[in-house]
Amino acid sequence: MAGKLETGRLIEILQEAKNIAILTGAGISAESGIPTFRGEEGLWKKYRPEELATLTAFSQDPKLVWEWYDWRRGIIGQKDPNPGHKVIARWEETFPTLSLITQNIDGLHQKAGSKNIWELHGNIWKLRCTEEGTIMENYDIPLKEIPPICSECGALLRPHVVWYGESLSPTILQESIQLSSECDVMFVVGTSAVVQPAASLPFEASEAGAKIVEINPDPTPLSLYTDFSIRGKSGEILPLIDRELKKTFKA
Ligand code: BV8
């Protein structure tokens, strides 16, 4: 838990900061009841990544991959943003230049009200035509047909997410690198900091002089390189920082 001293120094830094960036991972949605990837009850426990979150797996068995995503949509669809998501959404008013870069595909940041979002790995509520590349939103729970077919051309639709071995959108990645190099403070919340290239963004920020604030119940490979490594749940720590900010922040 953030001690008084740490919070005090952190609040001072936040008061002087112009640009704030926040990088989130699956951990920020854990308190909403969504399993993380590598945690105890992690999504990968029941499945092997190479079995499901890859283009090869989809090409070999689109029905199996879509059954996994349909199952995840069913879980995520019943979940709500937690206090951690809500503080981040509110901070778009507190910090005019707040940029949210998320590895998550669950859409909970949008549901909490965040607007300024870069989705590095796509969004589970978006489908993409494998022929035309058109992207459509679909919130059906469950999906009406598995695998879903494009109504325009009859080709397979795929989840509009980035699979292992696939490159991220060059635009989103470039903009995220730019935002990381321009921020004065980067919060790194709920990520095991192992998946590349997302895990390199805090180093972009740090090398450009930003203060790095990690919020995670467990240490990660990033922890040693942070200015603040706060051990705790984001749904508790972010509201705690927000309360301290409110006490001192010049309106
Ligand atoms: C790429 C979308 C260039 C899909 C995801 C071999 C071949 C090909 C590529 C590679 C290779 N070896 C390595 C790579 C690169 C690979 C990679 O990084 N692999 C890792 C595993 C080593 N990366 C890629 O493939 C990327 N593309 O590199 O393209 C390229 C192209 C061709 C060939 C080579 C390179 C694409 C990566 C994107 C993959 N897609 N998701 C889907 O979701 O179905 S990644 C997936 O992991 C999610 O997006 C997730 O967000 C992300 C990262 O995981 P985390 O978010 O950190 O979640 P995790 O469970 O790990 O950790 C949760 C954390 O929360 C923990 O630390 C826990 O302590 C904490 N926590 C728990 N509770 C709380 C909490 N924190 C706060 N509060 C709490 N309450």
Tab-separated table of C-alpha atoms and ligand atoms in Angstrom:
chain	number	residue	atom	x	y	z
A	1	MET	CA	0.000	0.000	0.000
A	2	ALA	CA	1.265	3.523	-0.787
A	3	GLY	CA	2.839	4.976	2.340
A	4	LYS	CA	2.151	8.642	3.306
A	5	LEU	CA	5.642	9.739	2.217
A	6	GLU	CA	5.444	8.032	-1.190
A	7	THR	CA	2.025	9.492	-1.842
A	8	GLY	CA	3.239	12.949	-0.802
A	9	ARG	CA	6.159	12.910	-3.259
A	10	LEU	CA	3.954	11.393	-5.944
A	11	ILE	CA	1.301	14.101	-5.509
A	12	GLU	CA	3.972	16.831	-5.849
A	13	ILE	CA	5.203	15.243	-9.089
A	14	LEU	CA	1.644	14.982	-10.417
A	15	GLN	CA	0.964	18.641	-9.600
A	16	GLU	CA	3.967	19.712	-11.698
A	17	ALA	CA	3.260	17.248	-14.529
A	18	LYS	CA	1.881	18.518	-17.839
A	19	ASN	CA	1.499	15.235	-19.748
A	20	ILE	CA	0.361	12.063	-18.005
A	21	ALA	CA	0.319	8.663	-19.736
A	22	ILE	CA	-1.266	5.536	-18.325
A	23	LEU	CA	-0.440	2.023	-19.600
A	24	THR	CA	-2.865	-0.645	-18.407
A	25	GLY	CA	-2.951	-4.426	-18.629
A	26	ALA	CA	-5.335	-7.192	-17.639
A	27	GLY	CA	-4.785	-6.541	-13.912
A	28	ILE	CA	-6.856	-3.342	-13.954
A	29	SER	CA	-9.880	-5.458	-14.919
A	30	ALA	CA	-9.194	-8.207	-12.349
A	31	GLU	CA	-11.352	-6.505	-9.674
A	32	SER	CA	-14.173	-6.367	-12.215
A	33	GLY	CA	-14.080	-10.165	-12.223
A	34	ILE	CA	-12.281	-10.664	-15.547
A	35	PRO	CA	-9.550	-13.347	-15.374
A	36	THR	CA	-6.043	-12.076	-16.157
A	37	PHE	CA	-3.778	-13.913	-18.587
A	38	ARG	CA	-1.037	-15.208	-16.365
A	39	GLY	CA	-2.593	-15.076	-12.929
A	40	GLU	CA	-3.643	-18.106	-10.809
A	41	GLU	CA	-7.097	-18.330	-12.386
A	42	GLY	CA	-5.552	-16.945	-15.602
A	43	LEU	CA	-7.143	-17.390	-18.991
A	44	TRP	CA	-4.076	-19.237	-20.186
A	45	LYS	CA	-4.395	-21.821	-17.389
A	46	LYS	CA	-7.205	-23.606	-19.215
A	47	TYR	CA	-5.890	-22.937	-22.699
A	48	ARG	CA	-2.460	-22.674	-24.342
A	49	PRO	CA	-1.848	-19.323	-26.081
A	50	GLU	CA	-0.434	-21.086	-29.173
A	51	GLU	CA	-3.743	-23.014	-29.344
A	52	LEU	CA	-5.933	-19.957	-29.528
A	53	ALA	CA	-4.567	-16.392	-29.762
A	54	THR	CA	-2.678	-16.864	-33.066
A	55	LEU	CA	-3.514	-16.524	-36.770
A	56	THR	CA	-2.377	-20.127	-37.316
A	57	ALA	CA	-4.892	-21.434	-34.778
A	58	PHE	CA	-7.634	-19.317	-36.387
A	59	SER	CA	-6.782	-20.541	-39.876
A	60	GLN	CA	-6.781	-24.152	-38.689
A	61	ASP	CA	-9.912	-24.008	-36.546
A	62	PRO	CA	-11.841	-20.724	-36.679
A	63	LYS	CA	-14.758	-22.322	-34.818
A	64	LEU	CA	-12.590	-23.259	-31.791
A	65	VAL	CA	-10.974	-19.823	-31.639
A	66	TRP	CA	-14.343	-18.108	-31.945
A	67	GLU	CA	-15.826	-20.337	-29.217
A	68	TRP	CA	-13.052	-19.063	-26.900
A	69	TYR	CA	-13.714	-15.428	-27.786
A	70	ASP	CA	-17.508	-15.918	-27.494
A	71	TRP	CA	-16.934	-17.410	-24.016
A	72	ARG	CA	-14.761	-14.427	-23.040
A	73	ARG	CA	-17.321	-11.945	-24.465
A	74	GLY	CA	-19.935	-13.683	-22.328
A	75	ILE	CA	-17.852	-13.101	-19.170
A	76	ILE	CA	-16.765	-9.548	-20.029
A	77	GLY	CA	-20.290	-8.544	-21.118
A	78	GLN	CA	-21.573	-9.075	-17.568
A	79	LYS	CA	-18.778	-7.125	-15.893
A	80	ASP	CA	-18.592	-3.454	-14.990
A	81	PRO	CA	-15.719	-1.020	-14.623
A	82	ASN	CA	-14.220	-0.990	-11.120
A	83	PRO	CA	-13.013	2.062	-9.100
A	84	GLY	CA	-9.635	1.861	-10.866
A	85	HIS	CA	-11.192	2.323	-14.326
A	86	LYS	CA	-13.406	5.110	-12.943
A	87	VAL	CA	-10.540	7.127	-11.450
A	88	ILE	CA	-8.668	6.937	-14.760
A	89	ALA	CA	-11.778	8.138	-16.613
A	90	ARG	CA	-12.188	11.045	-14.139
A	91	TRP	CA	-8.518	11.997	-14.517
A	92	GLU	CA	-9.231	13.091	-18.107
A	93	GLU	CA	-10.779	16.168	-16.437
A	94	THR	CA	-8.027	16.499	-13.786
A	95	PHE	CA	-5.129	16.205	-16.235
A	96	PRO	CA	-6.019	17.842	-19.573
A	97	THR	CA	-3.331	15.870	-21.378
A	98	LEU	CA	-3.998	12.377	-20.077
A	99	SER	CA	-3.376	9.586	-22.593
A	100	LEU	CA	-4.575	6.063	-21.837
A	101	ILE	CA	-2.725	3.263	-23.619
A	102	THR	CA	-4.251	-0.123	-22.911
A	103	GLN	CA	-3.271	-3.695	-23.745
A	104	ASN	CA	-6.780	-4.782	-22.786
A	105	ILE	CA	-9.433	-5.693	-25.312
A	106	ASP	CA	-12.368	-5.746	-22.839
A	107	GLY	CA	-13.653	-2.207	-23.491
A	108	LEU	CA	-14.074	-1.480	-19.746
A	109	HIS	CA	-12.122	1.786	-19.975
A	110	GLN	CA	-14.661	3.059	-22.540
A	111	LYS	CA	-17.513	1.789	-20.341
A	112	ALA	CA	-16.039	3.813	-17.434
A	113	GLY	CA	-16.067	6.964	-19.584
A	114	SER	CA	-12.459	7.235	-20.803
A	115	LYS	CA	-12.272	8.868	-24.233
A	116	ASN	CA	-8.548	9.320	-24.958
A	117	ILE	CA	-7.678	5.662	-25.495
A	118	TRP	CA	-5.081	3.833	-27.595
A	119	GLU	CA	-6.021	0.121	-27.785
A	120	LEU	CA	-2.717	-1.592	-28.558
A	121	HIS	CA	-4.224	-5.056	-28.939
A	122	GLY	CA	-7.639	-4.227	-30.402
A	123	ASN	CA	-11.093	-4.732	-28.945
A	124	ILE	CA	-13.095	-7.920	-28.327
A	125	TRP	CA	-16.345	-6.126	-29.321
A	126	LYS	CA	-15.034	-5.443	-32.829
A	127	LEU	CA	-15.037	-7.946	-35.716
A	128	ARG	CA	-12.984	-7.614	-38.917
A	129	CYS	CA	-13.722	-9.083	-42.350
A	130	THR	CA	-10.823	-11.347	-43.338
A	131	GLU	CA	-11.331	-10.394	-47.008
A	132	GLU	CA	-12.298	-6.715	-47.059
A	133	GLY	CA	-10.717	-5.617	-43.756
A	134	THR	CA	-13.879	-3.781	-42.759
A	135	ILE	CA	-14.304	-3.417	-39.003
A	136	MET	CA	-17.696	-3.641	-37.315
A	137	GLU	CA	-18.879	-3.451	-33.706
A	138	ASN	CA	-20.850	-6.440	-32.440
A	139	TYR	CA	-22.143	-6.850	-28.887
A	140	ASP	CA	-24.186	-10.065	-29.391
A	141	ILE	CA	-23.914	-12.402	-26.406
A	142	PRO	CA	-23.718	-15.147	-27.540
A	143	LEU	CA	-22.743	-14.554	-31.179
A	144	LYS	CA	-25.596	-15.463	-33.512
A	145	GLU	CA	-23.349	-17.753	-35.576
A	146	ILE	CA	-19.926	-19.258	-34.926
A	147	PRO	CA	-17.763	-18.575	-36.839
A	148	PRO	CA	-19.438	-15.279	-37.883
A	149	ILE	CA	-19.557	-14.536	-41.602
A	150	CYS	CA	-19.336	-11.168	-43.356
A	151	SER	CA	-22.833	-10.161	-44.549
A	152	GLU	CA	-21.261	-8.194	-47.428
A	153	CYS	CA	-18.929	-10.755	-48.988
A	154	GLY	CA	-19.515	-14.049	-47.155
A	155	ALA	CA	-15.906	-14.285	-45.911
A	156	LEU	CA	-14.998	-15.264	-42.346
A	157	LEU	CA	-15.027	-12.513	-39.743
A	158	ARG	CA	-12.204	-12.532	-37.147
A	159	PRO	CA	-11.856	-10.801	-33.803
A	160	HIS	CA	-10.363	-7.330	-34.331
A	161	VAL	CA	-7.540	-8.105	-31.908
A	162	VAL	CA	-3.759	-8.473	-32.283
A	163	TRP	CA	-2.675	-12.101	-31.971
A	164	TYR	CA	0.755	-13.359	-30.933
A	165	GLY	CA	3.062	-13.082	-33.891
A	166	GLU	CA	0.924	-10.334	-35.470
A	167	SER	CA	2.161	-6.786	-35.694
A	168	LEU	CA	0.313	-4.026	-33.896
A	169	SER	CA	-1.276	-1.229	-35.949
A	170	PRO	CA	1.751	0.878	-36.977
A	171	THR	CA	-0.232	4.090	-36.373
A	172	ILE	CA	-1.374	3.123	-32.870
A	173	LEU	CA	2.089	1.862	-31.959
A	174	GLN	CA	3.855	4.966	-33.292
A	175	GLU	CA	1.432	7.288	-31.506
A	176	SER	CA	1.814	5.294	-28.262
A	177	ILE	CA	5.610	5.536	-28.501
A	178	GLN	CA	5.280	9.288	-29.115
A	179	LEU	CA	2.957	9.747	-26.116
A	180	SER	CA	5.318	7.685	-23.940
A	181	SER	CA	8.300	9.849	-24.936
A	182	GLU	CA	6.380	13.082	-24.281
A	183	CYS	CA	4.854	12.320	-20.883
A	184	ASP	CA	6.172	13.621	-17.556
A	185	VAL	CA	4.632	10.725	-15.594
A	186	MET	CA	3.639	7.246	-16.792
A	187	PHE	CA	1.435	5.056	-14.608
A	188	VAL	CA	1.896	1.346	-15.410
A	189	VAL	CA	-1.130	-0.440	-13.982
A	190	GLY	CA	-1.913	-4.158	-13.827
A	191	THR	CA	0.512	-5.572	-16.348
A	192	SER	CA	3.102	-8.325	-15.984
A	193	ALA	CA	5.227	-6.236	-18.374
A	194	VAL	CA	6.277	-9.234	-20.501
A	195	VAL	CA	4.336	-8.771	-23.734
A	196	GLN	CA	6.191	-6.790	-26.380
A	197	PRO	CA	6.140	-4.181	-27.791
A	198	ALA	CA	3.809	-2.800	-25.043
A	199	ALA	CA	6.323	-3.668	-22.316
A	200	SER	CA	8.890	-1.343	-23.930
A	201	LEU	CA	6.709	1.777	-23.617
A	202	PRO	CA	7.637	2.501	-19.947
A	203	PHE	CA	11.311	2.417	-20.962
A	204	GLU	CA	10.564	4.897	-23.790
A	205	ALA	CA	9.009	7.156	-21.154
A	206	SER	CA	11.764	6.699	-18.590
A	207	GLU	CA	14.542	7.333	-21.116
A	208	ALA	CA	12.780	10.587	-22.072
A	209	GLY	CA	12.844	11.660	-18.416
A	210	ALA	CA	9.395	10.612	-17.219
A	211	LYS	CA	8.707	9.332	-13.697
A	212	ILE	CA	7.342	5.762	-13.772
A	213	VAL	CA	4.648	4.753	-11.252
A	214	GLU	CA	3.869	1.034	-11.216
A	215	ILE	CA	0.717	-0.243	-9.483
A	216	ASN	CA	0.637	-4.031	-9.098
A	217	PRO	CA	0.176	-6.460	-6.180
A	218	ASP	CA	3.256	-8.338	-7.453
A	219	PRO	CA	6.717	-7.249	-8.607
A	220	THR	CA	7.348	-7.363	-12.368
A	221	PRO	CA	10.461	-7.163	-14.596
A	222	LEU	CA	9.751	-3.404	-14.756
A	223	SER	CA	9.628	-2.843	-10.977
A	224	LEU	CA	13.359	-2.206	-10.526
A	225	TYR	CA	13.260	0.567	-13.151
A	226	THR	CA	10.348	2.504	-11.654
A	227	ASP	CA	10.366	5.662	-9.505
A	228	PHE	CA	7.389	4.338	-7.512
A	229	SER	CA	6.508	0.641	-7.392
A	230	ILE	CA	3.303	0.536	-5.357
A	231	ARG	CA	2.265	-2.938	-4.209
A	232	GLY	CA	-1.479	-3.110	-4.249
A	233	LYS	CA	-4.673	-3.554	-6.206
A	234	SER	CA	-5.389	-0.795	-8.714
A	235	GLY	CA	-9.039	-0.642	-7.595
A	236	GLU	CA	-7.759	0.464	-4.148
A	237	ILE	CA	-4.546	2.336	-4.946
A	238	LEU	CA	-5.886	4.612	-7.703
A	239	PRO	CA	-8.779	5.896	-5.516
A	240	LEU	CA	-6.255	6.435	-2.682
A	241	ILE	CA	-4.022	8.553	-4.936
A	242	ASP	CA	-7.114	10.340	-6.265
A	243	ARG	CA	-8.225	11.217	-2.704
A	244	GLU	CA	-4.765	12.644	-1.881
A	245	LEU	CA	-4.789	14.565	-5.182
A	246	LYS	CA	-8.157	16.113	-4.411
A	247	LYS	CA	-6.842	17.375	-1.066
A	248	THR	CA	-3.964	19.284	-2.595
A	249	PHE	CA	-4.544	19.660	-6.310
A	250	LYS	CA	-4.970	23.241	-7.410
A	251	ALA	CA	-8.391	23.128	-9.087
B	1	BV8	C1	4.672	-8.585	-32.221
B	1	BV8	C2	-4.954	-9.789	-27.615
B	1	BV8	C3	6.015	-8.195	-34.123
B	1	BV8	C4	-5.460	-11.157	-27.890
B	1	BV8	C5	-2.693	-10.008	-26.719
B	1	BV8	C6	7.659	-15.464	-31.120
B	1	BV8	C7	6.901	-15.313	-32.270
B	1	BV8	C8	6.169	-14.160	-32.495
B	1	BV8	C9	6.201	-13.139	-31.563
B	1	BV8	C10	6.953	-13.313	-30.426
B	1	BV8	C11	7.699	-14.445	-30.196
B	1	BV8	N1	8.306	-14.300	-28.988
B	1	BV8	C12	7.985	-13.116	-28.445
B	1	BV8	C13	7.189	-12.508	-29.318
B	1	BV8	C14	6.602	-11.227	-29.153
B	1	BV8	C15	5.231	-11.449	-28.542
B	1	BV8	C16	5.433	-11.448	-27.048
B	1	BV8	O1	5.684	-10.404	-26.464
B	1	BV8	N2	5.330	-12.625	-26.404
B	1	BV8	C17	5.536	-12.649	-24.976
B	1	BV8	C18	4.553	-13.610	-24.319
B	1	BV8	C19	6.991	-13.006	-24.698
B	1	BV8	N3	4.471	-10.280	-28.953
B	1	BV8	C20	3.745	-10.354	-30.057
B	1	BV8	O2	3.576	-11.352	-30.732
B	1	BV8	C21	3.139	-9.018	-30.437
B	1	BV8	N4	3.422	-8.756	-31.809
B	1	BV8	O3	5.632	-8.680	-31.502
B	1	BV8	O4	4.730	-8.303	-33.566
B	1	BV8	C22	6.374	-9.592	-34.574
B	1	BV8	C23	5.649	-10.147	-35.601
B	1	BV8	C24	6.018	-11.422	-36.052
B	1	BV8	C25	7.077	-12.130	-35.444
B	1	BV8	C26	7.775	-11.554	-34.365
B	1	BV8	C27	7.409	-10.298	-33.908
B	1	BV8	C28	1.644	-9.080	-30.263
B	1	BV8	C29	1.330	-9.198	-28.789
B	1	BV8	C30	-0.185	-9.041	-28.602
B	1	BV8	C31	-0.776	-10.359	-28.205
B	1	BV8	N5	-2.202	-10.166	-27.906
B	1	BV8	N6	-3.997	-9.820	-26.507
B	1	BV8	C32	-6.356	-11.643	-26.787
B	1	BV8	O5	-6.432	-11.018	-25.702
B	1	BV8	O6	-7.009	-12.676	-27.022
B	1	BV8	S1	-1.614	-9.978	-25.432
B	1	BV8	C33	-2.397	-10.227	-23.953
B	1	BV8	O7	-1.358	-10.102	-22.998
B	1	BV8	C34	-3.419	-9.186	-23.536
B	1	BV8	O8	-3.546	-8.094	-24.407
B	1	BV8	C35	-2.832	-8.702	-22.208
B	1	BV8	O9	-3.223	-7.445	-21.859
B	1	BV8	C36	-1.415	-8.764	-22.564
B	1	BV8	C37	-0.358	-8.554	-21.582
B	1	BV8	O10	-0.662	-9.298	-20.445
B	1	BV8	P1	-1.034	-8.442	-19.137
B	1	BV8	O11	-2.037	-7.429	-19.518
B	1	BV8	O12	0.200	-7.949	-18.516
B	1	BV8	O13	-1.762	-9.519	-18.273
B	1	BV8	P2	-1.079	-10.609	-17.339
B	1	BV8	O14	-2.127	-11.590	-16.943
B	1	BV8	O15	0.194	-11.082	-17.972
B	1	BV8	O16	-0.639	-9.778	-16.041
B	1	BV8	C38	-1.633	-9.238	-15.210
B	1	BV8	C39	-0.903	-8.398	-14.180
B	1	BV8	O17	-1.886	-7.754	-13.373
B	1	BV8	C40	-0.022	-9.209	-13.261
B	1	BV8	O18	1.231	-8.558	-13.111
B	1	BV8	C41	-0.776	-9.197	-11.917
B	1	BV8	O19	0.107	-9.180	-10.819
B	1	BV8	C42	-1.497	-7.887	-12.022
B	1	BV8	N7	-2.733	-7.793	-11.229
B	1	BV8	C43	-3.561	-8.805	-10.844
B	1	BV8	N8	-4.589	-8.268	-10.129
B	1	BV8	C44	-4.393	-6.924	-10.084
B	1	BV8	C45	-3.218	-6.615	-10.786
B	1	BV8	N9	-2.748	-5.363	-10.914
B	1	BV8	C46	-3.453	-4.380	-10.328
B	1	BV8	N10	-4.599	-4.585	-9.639
B	1	BV8	C47	-5.094	-5.845	-9.491
B	1	BV8	N11	-6.215	-6.038	-8.800
